[in-house]
Tab-separated table of C-alpha atoms in Angstrom:
chain	number	residue	atom	x	y	z
A	1236	GLY	CA	-7.598	15.088	-11.632
A	1237	ALA	CA	-10.255	12.415	-11.592
A	1238	VAL	CA	-10.108	9.802	-8.843
A	1239	VAL	CA	-10.687	6.091	-9.133
A	1240	SER	CA	-10.864	4.096	-5.936
A	1241	GLN	CA	-10.557	0.364	-5.443
A	1242	HIS	CA	-11.627	-1.633	-2.442
A	1243	PRO	CA	-10.277	-3.626	-0.770
A	1244	SER	CA	-6.638	-2.727	-1.295
A	1245	ARG	CA	-5.578	-6.089	0.129
A	1246	VAL	CA	-7.564	-9.261	0.600
A	1247	ILE	CA	-6.715	-12.796	1.612
A	1248	CYS	CA	-9.159	-15.573	0.921
A	1249	LYS	CA	-9.239	-19.336	1.141
A	1250	SER	CA	-9.099	-21.584	-1.885
A	1251	GLY	CA	-12.528	-22.297	-3.248
A	1252	THR	CA	-14.147	-19.132	-1.977
A	1253	SER	CA	-15.136	-16.067	-3.969
A	1254	VAL	CA	-13.929	-12.541	-3.485
A	1255	LYS	CA	-15.259	-9.271	-4.834
A	1256	ILE	CA	-13.228	-6.187	-5.700
A	1257	GLU	CA	-14.933	-2.854	-6.232
A	1258	CYS	CA	-13.856	-0.045	-8.518
A	1259	ARG	CA	-15.463	3.344	-8.111
A	1260	SER	CA	-15.072	6.582	-9.993
A	1261	LEU	CA	-15.433	9.152	-7.248
A	1262	ASP	CA	-15.954	12.418	-9.050
A	1263	PHE	CA	-16.901	11.523	-12.583
A	1264	GLN	CA	-19.087	9.174	-14.539
A	1265	ALA	CA	-17.229	6.360	-16.219
A	1266	THR	CA	-18.917	4.902	-19.237
A	1267	THR	CA	-16.148	2.371	-19.595
A	1268	MET	CA	-14.054	0.620	-16.997
A	1269	PHE	CA	-11.174	-1.766	-17.545
A	1270	TRP	CA	-9.829	-4.547	-15.385
A	1271	TYR	CA	-6.181	-5.540	-15.492
A	1272	ARG	CA	-4.012	-8.092	-13.842
A	1273	GLN	CA	-0.396	-7.285	-13.084
A	1274	PHE	CA	2.189	-9.885	-12.217
A	1275	PRO	CA	5.299	-8.852	-10.289
A	1276	LYS	CA	7.595	-6.689	-12.402
A	1277	LYS	CA	5.454	-7.374	-15.441
A	1278	SER	CA	3.155	-5.309	-17.549
A	1279	LEU	CA	-0.549	-4.893	-17.103
A	1280	MET	CA	-2.603	-7.561	-18.770
A	1281	LEU	CA	-6.039	-6.391	-19.820
A	1282	MET	CA	-8.646	-8.854	-18.619
A	1283	ALA	CA	-11.882	-7.248	-19.705
A	1284	THR	CA	-13.636	-4.083	-20.719
A	1285	SER	CA	-16.914	-3.262	-19.068
A	1286	ASN	CA	-19.451	-0.779	-20.287
A	1287	GLU	CA	-22.203	0.417	-18.016
A	1288	GLY	CA	-25.374	-1.560	-18.426
A	1289	SER	CA	-23.981	-4.195	-20.775
A	1290	LYS	CA	-21.970	-7.377	-20.581
A	1291	ALA	CA	-18.253	-7.155	-20.219
A	1292	THR	CA	-15.991	-7.947	-23.135
A	1293	TYR	CA	-13.307	-10.387	-22.076
A	1294	GLU	CA	-9.863	-10.707	-23.586
A	1295	GLN	CA	-8.803	-13.966	-25.099
A	1296	GLY	CA	-7.786	-16.503	-22.516
A	1297	VAL	CA	-9.664	-14.877	-19.636
A	1298	GLU	CA	-12.343	-17.124	-18.155
A	1299	LYS	CA	-15.540	-15.144	-17.969
A	1300	ASP	CA	-17.145	-17.614	-15.563
A	1301	LYS	CA	-14.241	-17.273	-13.191
A	1302	PHE	CA	-13.814	-13.526	-13.350
A	1303	LEU	CA	-17.290	-12.054	-13.141
A	1304	ILE	CA	-17.521	-8.388	-13.998
A	1305	ASN	CA	-20.515	-6.235	-13.291
A	1306	HIS	CA	-20.835	-2.574	-14.246
A	1307	ALA	CA	-24.179	-1.712	-12.743
A	1308	SER	CA	-23.792	2.046	-12.632
A	1309	LEU	CA	-21.709	4.813	-14.156
A	1310	THR	CA	-19.555	4.967	-11.035
A	1311	LEU	CA	-19.139	1.346	-9.996
A	1312	SER	CA	-17.733	-1.804	-11.512
A	1313	THR	CA	-17.035	-5.005	-9.614
A	1314	LEU	CA	-14.750	-7.932	-10.295
A	1315	THR	CA	-15.621	-11.181	-8.558
A	1316	VAL	CA	-13.047	-13.938	-8.571
A	1317	THR	CA	-15.046	-17.113	-8.141
A	1318	SER	CA	-13.753	-20.385	-6.701
A	1319	ALA	CA	-10.380	-18.781	-6.178
A	1320	HIS	CA	-7.182	-20.787	-6.464
A	1321	PRO	CA	-3.670	-19.842	-5.358
A	1322	GLU	CA	-2.710	-19.128	-8.976
A	1323	ASP	CA	-5.310	-16.352	-8.983
A	1324	SER	CA	-3.179	-14.490	-6.476
A	1325	SER	CA	-2.180	-11.288	-8.162
A	1326	PHE	CA	-2.457	-7.529	-8.265
A	1327	TYR	CA	-5.699	-6.450	-9.894
A	1328	ILE	CA	-6.072	-2.914	-11.206
A	1329	CYS	CA	-9.089	-1.139	-12.582
A	1330	SER	CA	-9.199	1.959	-14.700
A	1331	ALA	CA	-12.004	4.170	-15.831
A	1332	ARG	CA	-12.525	6.339	-18.846
A	1333	ILE	CA	-14.413	9.578	-18.524
A	1334	GLY	CA	-17.422	9.554	-20.764
A	1335	GLY	CA	-17.251	11.979	-23.636
A	1336	SER	CA	-13.732	13.126	-22.870
A	1337	GLY	CA	-11.657	11.277	-25.361
A	1338	ASN	CA	-9.455	8.537	-24.105
A	1339	THR	CA	-8.189	9.848	-20.793
A	1340	ILE	CA	-8.029	6.902	-18.456
A	1341	TYR	CA	-7.561	7.038	-14.707
A	1342	PHE	CA	-6.302	4.147	-12.636
A	1343	GLY	CA	-7.321	2.792	-9.288
A	1344	GLU	CA	-4.687	2.067	-6.693
A	1345	GLY	CA	-4.944	-1.661	-7.244
A	1346	SER	CA	-5.983	-4.594	-5.091
A	1347	TRP	CA	-3.679	-7.336	-3.872
A	1348	LEU	CA	-5.393	-10.701	-3.806
A	1349	THR	CA	-3.775	-13.602	-2.001
A	1350	VAL	CA	-5.457	-16.981	-2.162
A	1351	VAL	CA	-4.297	-19.422	0.490
B	1001	ALA	CA	-1.955	-6.980	-34.198
B	1002	GLN	CA	-1.547	-4.067	-31.833
B	1003	ARG	CA	1.641	-4.222	-29.891
B	1004	VAL	CA	3.814	-1.979	-27.757
B	1005	THR	CA	7.456	-2.763	-27.214
B	1006	GLN	CA	9.682	-1.256	-24.572
B	1007	PRO	CA	13.056	-2.859	-25.262
B	1008	GLU	CA	14.704	-1.882	-21.983
B	1009	LYS	CA	13.520	-3.510	-18.779
B	1010	LEU	CA	15.976	-1.547	-16.693
B	1011	LEU	CA	17.601	1.813	-17.271
B	1012	SER	CA	20.010	3.490	-14.922
B	1013	VAL	CA	21.416	7.002	-15.261
B	1014	PHE	CA	23.111	9.505	-13.012
B	1015	LYS	CA	21.360	12.602	-11.779
B	1016	GLY	CA	21.639	15.411	-14.298
B	1017	ALA	CA	22.230	13.099	-17.226
B	1018	PRO	CA	19.828	12.899	-20.169
B	1019	VAL	CA	17.470	9.977	-20.260
B	1020	GLU	CA	15.501	8.352	-23.062
B	1021	LEU	CA	13.019	5.541	-22.557
B	1022	LYS	CA	12.249	3.778	-25.788
B	1023	CYS	CA	8.833	2.772	-27.032
B	1024	ASN	CA	7.898	1.265	-30.369
B	1025	TYR	CA	4.432	0.327	-31.460
B	1026	SER	CA	2.634	-1.538	-34.193
B	1027	TYR	CA	-0.836	-0.446	-35.176
B	1028	SER	CA	-2.485	-0.147	-38.539
B	1029	GLY	CA	-4.645	2.869	-37.721
B	1030	SER	CA	-3.883	6.303	-36.306
B	1031	PRO	CA	-2.230	5.657	-32.974
B	1032	GLU	CA	-3.035	7.314	-29.686
B	1033	LEU	CA	-0.027	6.928	-27.458
B	1034	PHE	CA	0.502	7.605	-23.799
B	1035	TRP	CA	3.184	7.357	-21.195
B	1036	TYR	CA	2.222	6.290	-17.682
B	1037	VAL	CA	4.416	6.365	-14.600
B	1038	GLN	CA	4.193	4.269	-11.459
B	1039	TYR	CA	6.180	5.500	-8.483
B	1040	SER	CA	6.995	3.090	-5.710
B	1041	ARG	CA	3.828	1.956	-3.904
B	1042	GLN	CA	1.651	4.349	-5.855
B	1043	ARG	CA	-0.921	3.902	-8.568
B	1044	LEU	CA	-0.308	4.320	-12.245
B	1045	GLN	CA	-0.525	7.936	-13.340
B	1046	LEU	CA	-0.803	9.472	-16.744
B	1047	LEU	CA	2.442	11.255	-17.553
B	1048	LEU	CA	1.697	12.539	-21.002
B	1049	ARG	CA	-0.073	11.779	-24.238
B	1050	HIS	CA	1.038	12.532	-27.724
B	1051	ILE	CA	-2.013	14.514	-28.814
B	1052	SER	CA	-1.426	17.227	-26.239
B	1053	ARG	CA	2.267	17.678	-27.039
B	1054	GLU	CA	2.867	18.875	-23.513
B	1055	SER	CA	5.855	18.601	-21.229
B	1056	ILE	CA	5.199	17.146	-17.808
B	1057	LYS	CA	7.898	17.158	-15.127
B	1058	GLY	CA	10.397	17.980	-17.850
B	1059	PHE	CA	9.519	14.909	-19.913
B	1060	THR	CA	8.593	15.100	-23.575
B	1061	ALA	CA	7.710	12.498	-26.144
B	1062	ASP	CA	7.354	12.868	-29.882
B	1063	LEU	CA	5.389	10.530	-32.048
B	1064	ASN	CA	7.431	9.393	-35.032
B	1065	LYS	CA	5.094	7.589	-37.385
B	1066	GLY	CA	7.879	6.715	-39.805
B	1067	GLU	CA	9.780	4.860	-37.114
B	1068	THR	CA	6.593	3.894	-35.215
B	1069	SER	CA	8.179	5.206	-32.056
B	1070	PHE	CA	7.132	7.320	-29.095
B	1071	HIS	CA	10.280	7.650	-27.023
B	1072	LEU	CA	10.174	9.484	-23.709
B	1073	LYS	CA	12.953	11.964	-23.067
B	1074	LYS	CA	14.217	14.229	-20.350
B	1075	PRO	CA	17.355	16.330	-20.693
B	1076	PHE	CA	18.362	16.276	-17.027
B	1077	ALA	CA	17.184	13.358	-14.929
B	1078	GLN	CA	16.350	13.834	-11.251
B	1079	GLU	CA	16.389	11.260	-8.466
B	1080	GLU	CA	12.635	11.624	-8.030
B	1081	ASP	CA	12.180	10.422	-11.599
B	1082	SER	CA	13.067	6.914	-10.452
B	1083	ALA	CA	9.955	4.854	-11.215
B	1084	MET	CA	8.409	2.341	-13.561
B	1085	TYR	CA	7.383	3.805	-16.909
B	1086	TYR	CA	4.830	2.264	-19.225
B	1087	CYS	CA	4.140	3.170	-22.815
B	1088	ALA	CA	0.567	2.503	-23.903
B	1089	LEU	CA	-1.307	2.411	-27.178
B	1090	ASN	CA	-4.977	3.232	-27.050
B	1091	PHE	CA	-7.429	2.026	-29.666
B	1092	GLY	CA	-10.577	1.949	-27.568
B	1093	LYS	CA	-8.770	-0.150	-25.015
B	1094	SER	CA	-5.168	0.148	-24.002
B	1095	THR	CA	-2.239	-2.120	-24.709
B	1096	PHE	CA	0.746	-1.588	-22.464
B	1097	GLY	CA	4.384	-2.270	-22.991
B	1098	ASP	CA	6.240	-4.359	-20.437
B	1099	GLY	CA	7.544	-1.265	-18.724
B	1100	THR	CA	10.977	0.181	-18.045
B	1101	THR	CA	12.299	0.653	-14.546
B	1102	LEU	CA	14.257	3.882	-14.423
B	1103	THR	CA	16.755	4.400	-11.646
B	1104	VAL	CA	18.387	7.785	-11.289
B	1105	LYS	CA	21.502	7.573	-9.163
B	1106	PRO	CA	22.821	10.501	-7.117
């Protein structure tokens, strides 16, 4: 099946710094990518939907200035956590939808962010 | 509002026993429902979706619009089925249930 890759898989950063997480669709073009946050033993919380070449649509309660999402190409979306705080520590997952193929969504392996 | 409910956080069965993971949804339009599975230390994977009416790894799920349910079933559970299972409703973007951790004991 289609492959979605996230990088880095684990990252530790200091409070106040910014960190970028990449999401790539390796063998298909993704017109739409989604970013989720998953707390331990909890469900996935959709943060935003990004469409290639346009601004991301953020879910209610998600700070768009804190979680910057860029979807510059059909195979790459990035999530930048700006001015990170310890409470931003979480597991972030991206998913991508194949363009023109209905609603099949493929998930990345996730990225663990720890803010110290 | 769109919502997916998985009433059981934890479900434990013995190997060879039938298993049913419950999922109820609320959505005013025509629902597109999926089941995803997350094995330990692995990424989320699509298990099945209602429109294809397929059986993957022995699992089936039938959409019941009258009961707004999409329960996942398997007649004989295996130890390798132990995982976290998520029911999801897709309406352009996906809403996930809280997940059910299935443990199949030997």
